[in-house]
PDB file of C-alpha atoms in Angstrom:
ATOM      1  CA  MET A   1       2.334 -12.501   1.052  1.00 92.00           C
ATOM      2  CA  ILE A   2       3.602  -8.343   1.412  1.00 96.00           C
ATOM      3  CA  GLU A   3       7.495  -8.032   1.435  1.00 96.00           C
ATOM      4  CA  VAL A   4       9.575  -5.167   1.891  1.00 97.00           C
ATOM      5  CA  LYS A   5      13.407  -4.853   0.842  1.00 97.00           C
ATOM      6  CA  ARG A   6      15.603  -2.207  -0.800  1.00 96.00           C
ATOM      7  CA  VAL A   7      15.760  -1.254  -4.431  1.00 96.00           C
ATOM      8  CA  TYR A   8      19.328  -2.315  -4.276  1.00 95.00           C
ATOM      9  CA  ASP A   9      19.051  -5.681  -3.184  1.00 93.00           C
ATOM     10  CA  GLU A  10      18.798  -8.315  -6.420  1.00 91.00           C
ATOM     11  CA  SER A  11      15.761  -9.354  -6.858  1.00 92.00           C
ATOM     12  CA  ALA A  12      14.830 -12.976  -6.014  1.00 92.00           C
ATOM     13  CA  SER A  13      12.729 -15.645  -7.759  1.00 92.00           C
ATOM     14  CA  THR A  14       9.691 -15.061  -4.325  1.00 94.00           C
ATOM     15  CA  ASP A  15       9.917 -11.555  -5.133  1.00 95.00           C
ATOM     16  CA  GLY A  16       6.487 -11.663  -6.635  1.00 95.00           C
ATOM     17  CA  THR A  17       5.761  -8.835  -8.295  1.00 96.00           C
ATOM     18  CA  ARG A  18       8.199  -5.700  -7.792  1.00 97.00           C
ATOM     19  CA  VAL A  19       7.122  -2.224  -7.082  1.00 97.00           C
ATOM     20  CA  LEU A  20       8.913   0.556  -6.404  1.00 97.00           C
ATOM     21  CA  VAL A  21       6.948   2.583  -3.395  1.00 97.00           C
ATOM     22  CA  ASP A  22       9.244   6.162  -3.583  1.00 95.00           C
ATOM     23  CA  ARG A  23       8.794   9.335  -4.781  1.00 93.00           C
ATOM     24  CA  LEU A  24      11.878  10.224  -6.545  1.00 93.00           C
ATOM     25  CA  TRP A  25      13.737   7.431  -8.920  1.00 96.00           C
ATOM     26  CA  PRO A  26      16.823   5.776  -6.723  1.00 95.00           C
ATOM     27  CA  ARG A  27      20.028   6.676  -7.540  1.00 94.00           C
ATOM     28  CA  GLY A  28      22.323   4.330  -9.214  1.00 92.00           C
ATOM     29  CA  VAL A  29      19.440   2.702 -10.749  1.00 93.00           C
ATOM     30  CA  ALA A  30      19.643   3.077 -14.263  1.00 92.00           C
ATOM     31  CA  LYS A  31      15.363   2.976 -16.064  1.00 92.00           C
ATOM     32  CA  ALA A  32      16.280   0.835 -18.944  1.00 90.00           C
ATOM     33  CA  ASP A  33      17.200  -2.259 -16.436  1.00 87.00           C
ATOM     34  CA  ALA A  34      15.001  -2.063 -13.865  1.00 91.00           C
ATOM     35  CA  ASP A  35      13.149  -4.747 -13.166  1.00 92.00           C
ATOM     36  CA  PHE A  36       9.958  -3.505 -11.759  1.00 95.00           C
ATOM     37  CA  GLU A  37       7.594  -1.354 -11.194  1.00 95.00           C
ATOM     38  CA  TRP A  38       7.044   2.255 -10.117  1.00 96.00           C
ATOM     39  CA  GLU A  39       4.117   3.657  -7.946  1.00 95.00           C
ATOM     40  CA  LYS A  40       5.065   7.068  -7.170  1.00 93.00           C
ATOM     41  CA  VAL A  41       1.442   7.964  -6.192  1.00 95.00           C
ATOM     42  CA  VAL A  42       1.338   5.790  -3.626  1.00 96.00           C
ATOM     43  CA  ALA A  43       4.794   7.345  -1.278  1.00 95.00           C
ATOM     44  CA  PRO A  44       4.426  10.309   0.336  1.00 96.00           C
ATOM     45  CA  SER A  45       3.952  14.095  -0.110  1.00 94.00           C
ATOM     46  CA  ASP A  46       7.055  15.725  -0.737  1.00 94.00           C
ATOM     47  CA  ALA A  47       6.213  18.275   2.073  1.00 96.00           C
ATOM     48  CA  LEU A  48       5.858  15.007   4.277  1.00 96.00           C
ATOM     49  CA  ARG A  49       8.666  13.255   3.519  1.00 93.00           C
ATOM     50  CA  MET A  50      10.880  16.576   3.965  1.00 94.00           C
ATOM     51  CA  TRP A  51       9.695  16.618   7.598  1.00 96.00           C
ATOM     52  CA  TYR A  52      10.001  13.061   8.452  1.00 96.00           C
ATOM     53  CA  ALA A  53      13.513  13.322   6.571  1.00 93.00           C
ATOM     54  CA  HIS A  54      14.100   9.278   8.232  1.00 91.00           C
ATOM     55  CA  ILE A  55      14.171  10.445  11.688  1.00 93.00           C
ATOM     56  CA  PRO A  56      13.054   7.346  13.623  1.00 93.00           C
ATOM     57  CA  GLU A  57      11.802   9.138  16.983  1.00 95.00           C
ATOM     58  CA  ARG A  58       9.291  10.628  13.899  1.00 96.00           C
ATOM     59  CA  PHE A  59       8.188   7.136  12.412  1.00 96.00           C
ATOM     60  CA  GLU A  60       5.243   7.032  14.942  1.00 96.00           C
ATOM     61  CA  GLU A  61       3.834  10.109  13.642  1.00 97.00           C
ATOM     62  CA  PHE A  62       4.777  10.232   9.799  1.00 97.00           C
ATOM     63  CA  SER A  63       2.279   6.781  10.032  1.00 97.00           C
ATOM     64  CA  ARG A  64      -0.230   8.615  10.836  1.00 97.00           C
ATOM     65  CA  ARG A  65      -0.448  11.493   8.899  1.00 97.00           C
ATOM     66  CA  TYR A  66       1.100   9.037   5.521  1.00 96.00           C
ATOM     67  CA  ARG A  67      -2.118   7.437   6.697  1.00 96.00           C
ATOM     68  CA  GLY A  68      -4.161   9.964   6.016  1.00 95.00           C
ATOM     69  CA  GLU A  69      -2.905  10.880   3.109  1.00 94.00           C
ATOM     70  CA  LEU A  70      -3.078   7.692   1.685  1.00 94.00           C
ATOM     71  CA  THR A  71      -7.314   8.234   2.391  1.00 93.00           C
ATOM     72  CA  ASP A  72      -6.953  10.202  -0.735  1.00 91.00           C
ATOM     73  CA  ALA A  73      -9.337   9.353  -4.348  1.00 91.00           C
ATOM     74  CA  GLU A  74      -6.451   8.692  -6.323  1.00 91.00           C
ATOM     75  CA  ARG A  75      -3.831   6.990  -3.903  1.00 92.00           C
ATOM     76  CA  SER A  76      -6.929   5.068  -3.113  1.00 91.00           C
ATOM     77  CA  ALA A  77      -7.587   3.888  -6.599  1.00 92.00           C
ATOM     78  CA  ALA A  78      -3.280   2.839  -6.116  1.00 94.00           C
ATOM     79  CA  LEU A  79      -3.912   0.656  -3.384  1.00 94.00           C
ATOM     80  CA  GLU A  80      -6.711  -1.306  -4.310  1.00 93.00           C
ATOM     81  CA  ARG A  81      -4.243  -2.029  -7.594  1.00 94.00           C
ATOM     82  CA  LEU A  82      -1.267  -2.977  -4.927  1.00 96.00           C
ATOM     83  CA  SER A  83      -4.113  -5.135  -2.689  1.00 95.00           C
ATOM     84  CA  GLY A  84      -5.348  -7.383  -6.293  1.00 94.00           C
ATOM     85  CA  ILE A  85      -1.667  -8.133  -6.214  1.00 95.00           C
ATOM     86  CA  ALA A  86      -1.492  -9.324  -3.221  1.00 96.00           C
ATOM     87  CA  ARG A  87      -4.841 -11.461  -2.884  1.00 93.00           C
ATOM     88  CA  ASN A  88      -3.427 -12.967  -6.209  1.00 93.00           C
ATOM     89  CA  GLY A  89       0.701 -13.609  -5.048  1.00 94.00           C
ATOM     90  CA  THR A  90       3.708 -11.960  -3.397  1.00 95.00           C
ATOM     91  CA  LEU A  91       4.026  -8.503  -4.444  1.00 97.00           C
ATOM     92  CA  THR A  92       7.207  -6.227  -3.128  1.00 97.00           C
ATOM     93  CA  LEU A  93       7.344  -2.743  -1.572  1.00 97.00           C
ATOM     94  CA  LEU A  94      10.774  -1.695  -2.413  1.00 97.00           C
ATOM     95  CA  THR A  95      12.669   1.465  -1.314  1.00 96.00           C
ATOM     96  CA  ALA A  96      15.503   3.402  -1.731  1.00 95.00           C
ATOM     97  CA  THR A  97      15.556   4.246   2.152  1.00 93.00           C
ATOM     98  CA  LYS A  98      18.149   2.645   3.862  1.00 93.00           C
ATOM     99  CA  ASP A  99      16.422   1.922   7.283  1.00 93.00           C
ATOM    100  CA  PRO A 100      12.917  -0.373   5.540  1.00 94.00           C
ATOM    101  CA  GLU A 101      11.871  -1.278   8.647  1.00 94.00           C
ATOM    102  CA  HIS A 102      11.076   3.406   9.664  1.00 94.00           C
ATOM    103  CA  SER A 103      10.072   3.772   5.748  1.00 95.00           C
ATOM    104  CA  GLN A 104       6.995   4.402   3.985  1.00 95.00           C
ATOM    105  CA  ALA A 105       7.125   1.052   2.789  1.00 97.00           C
ATOM    106  CA  ALA A 106       6.725  -0.645   5.903  1.00 96.00           C
ATOM    107  CA  VAL A 107       3.718   1.720   6.050  1.00 97.00           C
ATOM    108  CA  LEU A 108       2.166   0.123   3.170  1.00 96.00           C
ATOM    109  CA  GLN A 109       3.397  -3.127   4.197  1.00 97.00           C
ATOM    110  CA  GLN A 110       0.602  -2.551   6.787  1.00 96.00           C
ATOM    111  CA  VAL A 111      -2.185  -0.699   5.539  1.00 95.00           C
ATOM    112  CA  LEU A 112      -2.312  -3.214   2.731  1.00 95.00           C
ATOM    113  CA  ALA A 113      -2.315  -5.989   4.953  1.00 94.00           C
ATOM    114  CA  GLU A 114      -5.217  -4.798   6.278  1.00 92.00           C
ATOM    115  CA  ARG A 115      -7.184  -4.857   3.113  1.00 86.00           C
ATOM    116  CA  VAL A 116      -6.296  -8.113   1.907  1.00 79.00           C
TER     117      VAL A 116
END
């Protein structure tokens, strides 16, 4: 199972492996207190992230472009690792965005579900 949550939401025993998939570390979260892994290599490029700017009307095009970025070798290797986690238990993708449904985490959830 692959879930998406905000990094600011309280962790739950049902979360399984929790992985932050943002390029930037979330504000207000101390690295020393983090109860999750950080896989920033799967995050969108800075250029794509800035173009998207979390404008919901751009989400479809953002998703298309982001899926294209996920095909490079480094990101593919990270996706394979995340797929393995999802095959063996629950994977919770974390993001700091206020709108997780229109985020890279939602796109990753779909991409990973296609691989599992």
